[in-house]
Amino acid sequence: MGTYAEAREKTRNNLVNAFWDLYCEKDINKITIKEITDRAGYNRATFYIYFKNAQQVLDYVEEQLYSQMALYHADMQKPKNKEEAERRLSESIAQLDENRRFLCVLLSERGDPKFASDFREHFRSQISRIVETGDLEATVPLDFALDFIIGGIVNCLQRWYETQPETSSLQLIQNIFAAAFRGMFRFPKQGSAPEKATFCR
């Protein structure tokens, strides 16, 4: 990338970051171009070189995330076994974690419902491929099982993004796989004391 292209990319990123700082604080309809440019250190004319309005900045952020997910899907083939499937899912989450500051807002209640829906489909496709390996069989209707698992994954990711716990992406994946494929709770054997449930912090 040449010097001019690098400068343009840096300016665009500065505008996006300024917009996102504001978007984390208020509704997009209340964000003005002046607020974005003042925070980024540019004038209004510079903003209009890259974007028409604040909504287009949000669209740009989402398009970048869509591109990442699409690129991952393009290289994705049916995993050979559970271990490979787990590794791929872990890589996907680690890749998306680079955009934690965007995802924690986009997946929240004040985020974009369409993006959240597409994000769920991203992981639904991955879990479906794990089932396709033939190593698993659903104990309930498959669509129900997938909806249950995907909802859980997205909720866990959202909490993980928001709270920034000490749990690594690998530990998160291991917990997700354990919950999805080995169960989260069990009734104690008759006559034995139940184990106390613990919480990840």
PDB file of C-alpha atoms in Angstrom:
ATOM      1  CA  MET A   1       0.000   0.000   0.000  1.00  0.00           C
ATOM      2  CA  GLY A   2       1.445   3.364  -1.054  1.00  0.00           C
ATOM      3  CA  THR A   3       1.910   6.371   1.206  1.00  0.00           C
ATOM      4  CA  TYR A   4      -1.199   8.132  -0.144  1.00  0.00           C
ATOM      5  CA  ALA A   5      -3.363   5.046   0.265  1.00  0.00           C
ATOM      6  CA  GLU A   6      -2.017   4.522   3.781  1.00  0.00           C
ATOM      7  CA  ALA A   7      -2.844   8.129   4.681  1.00  0.00           C
ATOM      8  CA  ARG A   8      -6.395   7.744   3.356  1.00  0.00           C
ATOM      9  CA  GLU A   9      -6.851   4.510   5.289  1.00  0.00           C
ATOM     10  CA  LYS A  10      -5.554   6.139   8.471  1.00  0.00           C
ATOM     11  CA  THR A  11      -7.957   9.072   8.045  1.00  0.00           C
ATOM     12  CA  ARG A  12     -10.884   6.734   7.436  1.00  0.00           C
ATOM     13  CA  ASN A  13     -10.006   4.689  10.528  1.00  0.00           C
ATOM     14  CA  ASN A  14      -9.713   7.832  12.649  1.00  0.00           C
ATOM     15  CA  LEU A  15     -13.185   8.929  11.543  1.00  0.00           C
ATOM     16  CA  VAL A  16     -14.593   5.453  12.211  1.00  0.00           C
ATOM     17  CA  ASN A  17     -13.039   5.339  15.682  1.00  0.00           C
ATOM     18  CA  ALA A  18     -14.354   8.807  16.527  1.00  0.00           C
ATOM     19  CA  PHE A  19     -17.818   7.807  15.354  1.00  0.00           C
ATOM     20  CA  TRP A  20     -17.686   4.581  17.364  1.00  0.00           C
ATOM     21  CA  ASP A  21     -16.724   6.367  20.561  1.00  0.00           C
ATOM     22  CA  LEU A  22     -19.846   8.492  20.124  1.00  0.00           C
ATOM     23  CA  TYR A  23     -22.019   5.533  19.092  1.00  0.00           C
ATOM     24  CA  CYS A  24     -21.095   3.787  22.349  1.00  0.00           C
ATOM     25  CA  GLU A  25     -22.458   6.815  24.198  1.00  0.00           C
ATOM     26  CA  LYS A  26     -25.616   7.746  22.294  1.00  0.00           C
ATOM     27  CA  ASP A  27     -28.159   6.789  19.642  1.00  0.00           C
ATOM     28  CA  ILE A  28     -26.918   7.110  16.065  1.00  0.00           C
ATOM     29  CA  ASN A  29     -29.676   9.627  15.240  1.00  0.00           C
ATOM     30  CA  LYS A  30     -28.202  11.996  17.820  1.00  0.00           C
ATOM     31  CA  ILE A  31     -24.652  11.890  16.447  1.00  0.00           C
ATOM     32  CA  THR A  32     -23.692  14.890  14.315  1.00  0.00           C
ATOM     33  CA  ILE A  33     -20.979  15.123  11.689  1.00  0.00           C
ATOM     34  CA  LYS A  34     -19.433  17.985  13.650  1.00  0.00           C
ATOM     35  CA  GLU A  35     -19.099  15.786  16.733  1.00  0.00           C
ATOM     36  CA  ILE A  36     -17.339  13.117  14.697  1.00  0.00           C
ATOM     37  CA  THR A  37     -14.941  15.507  12.979  1.00  0.00           C
ATOM     38  CA  ASP A  38     -14.184  17.448  16.157  1.00  0.00           C
ATOM     39  CA  ARG A  39     -13.311  14.238  17.974  1.00  0.00           C
ATOM     40  CA  ALA A  40     -11.242  12.919  15.042  1.00  0.00           C
ATOM     41  CA  GLY A  41      -9.498  16.256  14.451  1.00  0.00           C
ATOM     42  CA  TYR A  42     -10.708  16.907  10.896  1.00  0.00           C
ATOM     43  CA  ASN A  43     -13.094  19.291   9.166  1.00  0.00           C
ATOM     44  CA  ARG A  44     -16.499  18.412   7.718  1.00  0.00           C
ATOM     45  CA  ALA A  45     -15.165  18.418   4.148  1.00  0.00           C
ATOM     46  CA  THR A  46     -12.782  15.590   5.038  1.00  0.00           C
ATOM     47  CA  PHE A  47     -15.626  13.522   6.458  1.00  0.00           C
ATOM     48  CA  TYR A  48     -17.656  13.830   3.251  1.00  0.00           C
ATOM     49  CA  ILE A  49     -14.759  12.453   1.203  1.00  0.00           C
ATOM     50  CA  TYR A  50     -15.331   9.109   2.906  1.00  0.00           C
ATOM     51  CA  PHE A  51     -18.933   9.030   4.145  1.00  0.00           C
ATOM     52  CA  LYS A  52     -22.278  10.706   3.458  1.00  0.00           C
ATOM     53  CA  ASN A  53     -23.593  10.525   7.019  1.00  0.00           C
ATOM     54  CA  ALA A  54     -23.243   8.753  10.364  1.00  0.00           C
ATOM     55  CA  GLN A  55     -25.363   5.801   9.226  1.00  0.00           C
ATOM     56  CA  GLN A  56     -22.904   5.115   6.415  1.00  0.00           C
ATOM     57  CA  VAL A  57     -20.069   4.890   8.950  1.00  0.00           C
ATOM     58  CA  LEU A  58     -22.021   2.235  10.847  1.00  0.00           C
ATOM     59  CA  ASP A  59     -22.696   0.412   7.569  1.00  0.00           C
ATOM     60  CA  TYR A  60     -18.964   0.478   6.833  1.00  0.00           C
ATOM     61  CA  VAL A  61     -18.117  -1.092  10.204  1.00  0.00           C
ATOM     62  CA  GLU A  62     -20.677  -3.856   9.661  1.00  0.00           C
ATOM     63  CA  GLU A  63     -19.446  -4.489   6.113  1.00  0.00           C
ATOM     64  CA  GLN A  64     -15.910  -5.003   7.406  1.00  0.00           C
ATOM     65  CA  LEU A  65     -17.159  -7.561   9.911  1.00  0.00           C
ATOM     66  CA  TYR A  66     -19.287  -9.266   7.243  1.00  0.00           C
ATOM     67  CA  SER A  67     -16.192  -9.494   5.033  1.00  0.00           C
ATOM     68  CA  GLN A  68     -14.249 -11.231   7.786  1.00  0.00           C
ATOM     69  CA  MET A  69     -17.007 -13.772   8.323  1.00  0.00           C
ATOM     70  CA  ALA A  70     -17.465 -14.337   4.580  1.00  0.00           C
ATOM     71  CA  LEU A  71     -13.724 -14.840   4.104  1.00  0.00           C
ATOM     72  CA  TYR A  72     -13.715 -17.421   6.879  1.00  0.00           C
ATOM     73  CA  HIS A  73     -16.654 -19.261   5.292  1.00  0.00           C
ATOM     74  CA  ALA A  74     -14.989 -19.247   1.875  1.00  0.00           C
ATOM     75  CA  ASP A  75     -12.073 -21.308   3.198  1.00  0.00           C
ATOM     76  CA  MET A  76     -14.239 -23.491   5.359  1.00  0.00           C
ATOM     77  CA  GLN A  77     -14.766 -27.151   4.490  1.00  0.00           C
ATOM     78  CA  LYS A  78     -16.438 -29.920   6.400  1.00  0.00           C
ATOM     79  CA  PRO A  79     -14.236 -30.723   9.433  1.00  0.00           C
ATOM     80  CA  LYS A  80     -12.835 -34.253   9.611  1.00  0.00           C
ATOM     81  CA  ASN A  81     -13.574 -34.704  13.301  1.00  0.00           C
ATOM     82  CA  LYS A  82     -14.700 -32.968  16.497  1.00  0.00           C
ATOM     83  CA  GLU A  83     -11.175 -31.783  17.341  1.00  0.00           C
ATOM     84  CA  GLU A  84     -10.784 -29.996  14.013  1.00  0.00           C
ATOM     85  CA  ALA A  85     -14.266 -28.481  14.341  1.00  0.00           C
ATOM     86  CA  GLU A  86     -13.420 -27.186  17.811  1.00  0.00           C
ATOM     87  CA  ARG A  87     -10.159 -25.705  16.537  1.00  0.00           C
ATOM     88  CA  ARG A  88     -11.917 -23.900  13.677  1.00  0.00           C
ATOM     89  CA  LEU A  89     -14.590 -22.482  15.939  1.00  0.00           C
ATOM     90  CA  SER A  90     -11.885 -21.263  18.312  1.00  0.00           C
ATOM     91  CA  GLU A  91     -10.035 -19.587  15.427  1.00  0.00           C
ATOM     92  CA  SER A  92     -13.240 -17.915  14.279  1.00  0.00           C
ATOM     93  CA  ILE A  93     -13.939 -16.465  17.725  1.00  0.00           C
ATOM     94  CA  ALA A  94     -10.300 -15.358  18.120  1.00  0.00           C
ATOM     95  CA  GLN A  95     -10.537 -13.605  14.744  1.00  0.00           C
ATOM     96  CA  LEU A  96     -13.743 -11.822  15.677  1.00  0.00           C
ATOM     97  CA  ASP A  97     -12.334 -10.917  19.089  1.00  0.00           C
ATOM     98  CA  GLU A  98     -10.041  -8.460  17.300  1.00  0.00           C
ATOM     99  CA  ASN A  99     -13.231  -6.435  16.823  1.00  0.00           C
ATOM    100  CA  ARG A 100     -14.483  -6.823  20.392  1.00  0.00           C
ATOM    101  CA  ARG A 101     -15.223  -3.095  20.766  1.00  0.00           C
ATOM    102  CA  PHE A 102     -17.595  -3.217  17.790  1.00  0.00           C
ATOM    103  CA  LEU A 103     -19.235  -6.563  18.515  1.00  0.00           C
ATOM    104  CA  CYS A 104     -20.059  -5.841  22.145  1.00  0.00           C
ATOM    105  CA  VAL A 105     -22.299  -2.981  20.940  1.00  0.00           C
ATOM    106  CA  LEU A 106     -23.646  -4.512  17.721  1.00  0.00           C
ATOM    107  CA  LEU A 107     -24.782  -7.665  19.551  1.00  0.00           C
ATOM    108  CA  SER A 108     -26.368  -5.752  22.427  1.00  0.00           C
ATOM    109  CA  GLU A 109     -30.005  -4.664  22.687  1.00  0.00           C
ATOM    110  CA  ARG A 110     -29.144  -1.284  21.180  1.00  0.00           C
ATOM    111  CA  GLY A 111     -27.257  -2.843  18.268  1.00  0.00           C
ATOM    112  CA  ASP A 112     -28.361  -3.695  14.739  1.00  0.00           C
ATOM    113  CA  PRO A 113     -30.887  -6.612  14.736  1.00  0.00           C
ATOM    114  CA  LYS A 114     -29.938  -7.597  11.171  1.00  0.00           C
ATOM    115  CA  PHE A 115     -26.263  -7.842  12.063  1.00  0.00           C
ATOM    116  CA  ALA A 116     -27.091  -9.919  15.136  1.00  0.00           C
ATOM    117  CA  SER A 117     -29.170 -12.254  12.954  1.00  0.00           C
ATOM    118  CA  ASP A 118     -26.372 -12.667  10.403  1.00  0.00           C
ATOM    119  CA  PHE A 119     -23.883 -13.219  13.210  1.00  0.00           C
ATOM    120  CA  ARG A 120     -26.040 -16.060  14.550  1.00  0.00           C
ATOM    121  CA  GLU A 121     -26.182 -17.611  11.081  1.00  0.00           C
ATOM    122  CA  HIS A 122     -22.380 -17.485  10.938  1.00  0.00           C
ATOM    123  CA  PHE A 123     -22.123 -19.748  13.959  1.00  0.00           C
ATOM    124  CA  ARG A 124     -25.150 -21.825  12.989  1.00  0.00           C
ATOM    125  CA  SER A 125     -23.295 -22.802   9.825  1.00  0.00           C
ATOM    126  CA  GLN A 126     -20.234 -23.830  11.813  1.00  0.00           C
ATOM    127  CA  ILE A 127     -22.186 -25.933  14.310  1.00  0.00           C
ATOM    128  CA  SER A 128     -24.114 -27.546  11.446  1.00  0.00           C
ATOM    129  CA  ARG A 129     -20.812 -28.648   9.936  1.00  0.00           C
ATOM    130  CA  ILE A 130     -19.838 -30.275  13.227  1.00  0.00           C
ATOM    131  CA  VAL A 131     -23.065 -32.284  13.150  1.00  0.00           C
ATOM    132  CA  GLU A 132     -22.326 -33.232   9.526  1.00  0.00           C
ATOM    133  CA  THR A 133     -19.133 -35.029  10.591  1.00  0.00           C
ATOM    134  CA  GLY A 134     -21.373 -37.904  11.650  1.00  0.00           C
ATOM    135  CA  ASP A 135     -19.843 -38.082  15.130  1.00  0.00           C
ATOM    136  CA  LEU A 136     -22.945 -36.538  16.704  1.00  0.00           C
ATOM    137  CA  GLU A 137     -26.657 -37.118  16.682  1.00  0.00           C
ATOM    138  CA  ALA A 138     -29.293 -34.758  18.019  1.00  0.00           C
ATOM    139  CA  THR A 139     -31.426 -35.969  20.936  1.00  0.00           C
ATOM    140  CA  VAL A 140     -34.063 -33.363  20.058  1.00  0.00           C
ATOM    141  CA  PRO A 141     -35.149 -31.986  16.636  1.00  0.00           C
ATOM    142  CA  LEU A 142     -32.046 -30.604  14.907  1.00  0.00           C
ATOM    143  CA  ASP A 143     -33.445 -27.107  14.277  1.00  0.00           C
ATOM    144  CA  PHE A 144     -34.358 -26.797  17.957  1.00  0.00           C
ATOM    145  CA  ALA A 145     -30.902 -28.004  19.014  1.00  0.00           C
ATOM    146  CA  LEU A 146     -29.165 -25.528  16.698  1.00  0.00           C
ATOM    147  CA  ASP A 147     -31.325 -22.596  17.835  1.00  0.00           C
ATOM    148  CA  PHE A 148     -30.628 -23.461  21.470  1.00  0.00           C
ATOM    149  CA  ILE A 149     -26.875 -23.780  20.963  1.00  0.00           C
ATOM    150  CA  ILE A 150     -26.499 -20.685  18.769  1.00  0.00           C
ATOM    151  CA  GLY A 151     -28.506 -18.539  21.171  1.00  0.00           C
ATOM    152  CA  GLY A 152     -26.246 -19.733  23.971  1.00  0.00           C
ATOM    153  CA  ILE A 153     -23.053 -19.065  22.010  1.00  0.00           C
ATOM    154  CA  VAL A 154     -24.070 -15.523  21.075  1.00  0.00           C
ATOM    155  CA  ASN A 155     -25.184 -14.724  24.637  1.00  0.00           C
ATOM    156  CA  CYS A 156     -21.920 -16.102  26.051  1.00  0.00           C
ATOM    157  CA  LEU A 157     -19.889 -14.108  23.527  1.00  0.00           C
ATOM    158  CA  GLN A 158     -21.821 -10.943  24.311  1.00  0.00           C
ATOM    159  CA  ARG A 159     -21.175 -11.352  28.030  1.00  0.00           C
ATOM    160  CA  TRP A 160     -17.525 -12.196  27.328  1.00  0.00           C
ATOM    161  CA  TYR A 161     -17.081  -9.100  25.156  1.00  0.00           C
ATOM    162  CA  GLU A 162     -18.775  -6.828  27.693  1.00  0.00           C
ATOM    163  CA  THR A 163     -17.128  -8.019  30.899  1.00  0.00           C
ATOM    164  CA  GLN A 164     -13.653  -8.803  29.494  1.00  0.00           C
ATOM    165  CA  PRO A 165     -13.135 -11.737  31.868  1.00  0.00           C
ATOM    166  CA  GLU A 166      -9.864 -13.567  32.381  1.00  0.00           C
ATOM    167  CA  THR A 167     -11.307 -16.507  30.447  1.00  0.00           C
ATOM    168  CA  SER A 168      -9.353 -17.026  27.212  1.00  0.00           C
ATOM    169  CA  SER A 169     -11.009 -17.675  23.856  1.00  0.00           C
ATOM    170  CA  LEU A 170      -9.814 -21.304  24.113  1.00  0.00           C
ATOM    171  CA  GLN A 171     -11.424 -21.722  27.551  1.00  0.00           C
ATOM    172  CA  LEU A 172     -14.608 -20.140  26.231  1.00  0.00           C
ATOM    173  CA  ILE A 173     -14.741 -22.626  23.343  1.00  0.00           C
ATOM    174  CA  GLN A 174     -14.095 -25.545  25.689  1.00  0.00           C
ATOM    175  CA  ASN A 175     -16.964 -24.394  27.918  1.00  0.00           C
ATOM    176  CA  ILE A 176     -19.260 -24.016  24.906  1.00  0.00           C
ATOM    177  CA  PHE A 177     -18.433 -27.491  23.612  1.00  0.00           C
ATOM    178  CA  ALA A 178     -18.862 -29.021  27.058  1.00  0.00           C
ATOM    179  CA  ALA A 179     -22.264 -27.348  27.468  1.00  0.00           C
ATOM    180  CA  ALA A 180     -23.457 -28.192  23.951  1.00  0.00           C
ATOM    181  CA  PHE A 181     -22.236 -31.762  23.658  1.00  0.00           C
ATOM    182  CA  ARG A 182     -21.823 -33.079  27.212  1.00  0.00           C
ATOM    183  CA  GLY A 183     -24.535 -31.188  29.084  1.00  0.00           C
ATOM    184  CA  MET A 184     -24.439 -28.372  31.643  1.00  0.00           C
ATOM    185  CA  PHE A 185     -26.328 -29.907  34.573  1.00  0.00           C
ATOM    186  CA  ARG A 186     -27.145 -33.366  35.804  1.00  0.00           C
ATOM    187  CA  PHE A 187     -29.273 -34.782  38.576  1.00  0.00           C
ATOM    188  CA  PRO A 188     -27.163 -36.386  41.320  1.00  0.00           C
ATOM    189  CA  LYS A 189     -27.329 -40.116  41.784  1.00  0.00           C
ATOM    190  CA  GLN A 190     -29.869 -41.166  44.363  1.00  0.00           C
ATOM    191  CA  GLY A 191     -28.428 -41.007  47.849  1.00  0.00           C
ATOM    192  CA  SER A 192     -25.454 -38.797  46.934  1.00  0.00           C
ATOM    193  CA  ALA A 193     -25.054 -35.121  47.754  1.00  0.00           C
ATOM    194  CA  PRO A 194     -25.316 -32.814  44.711  1.00  0.00           C
ATOM    195  CA  GLU A 195     -22.235 -30.875  43.677  1.00  0.00           C
ATOM    196  CA  LYS A 196     -22.530 -27.161  44.191  1.00  0.00           C
ATOM    197  CA  ALA A 197     -22.704 -25.181  40.926  1.00  0.00           C
ATOM    198  CA  THR A 198     -19.881 -22.707  40.426  1.00  0.00           C
ATOM    199  CA  PHE A 199     -19.788 -19.584  38.283  1.00  0.00           C
ATOM    200  CA  CYS A 200     -17.128 -18.363  35.896  1.00  0.00           C
ATOM    201  CA  ARG A 201     -16.042 -14.830  36.674  1.00  0.00           C
TER     202      ARG A 201
END
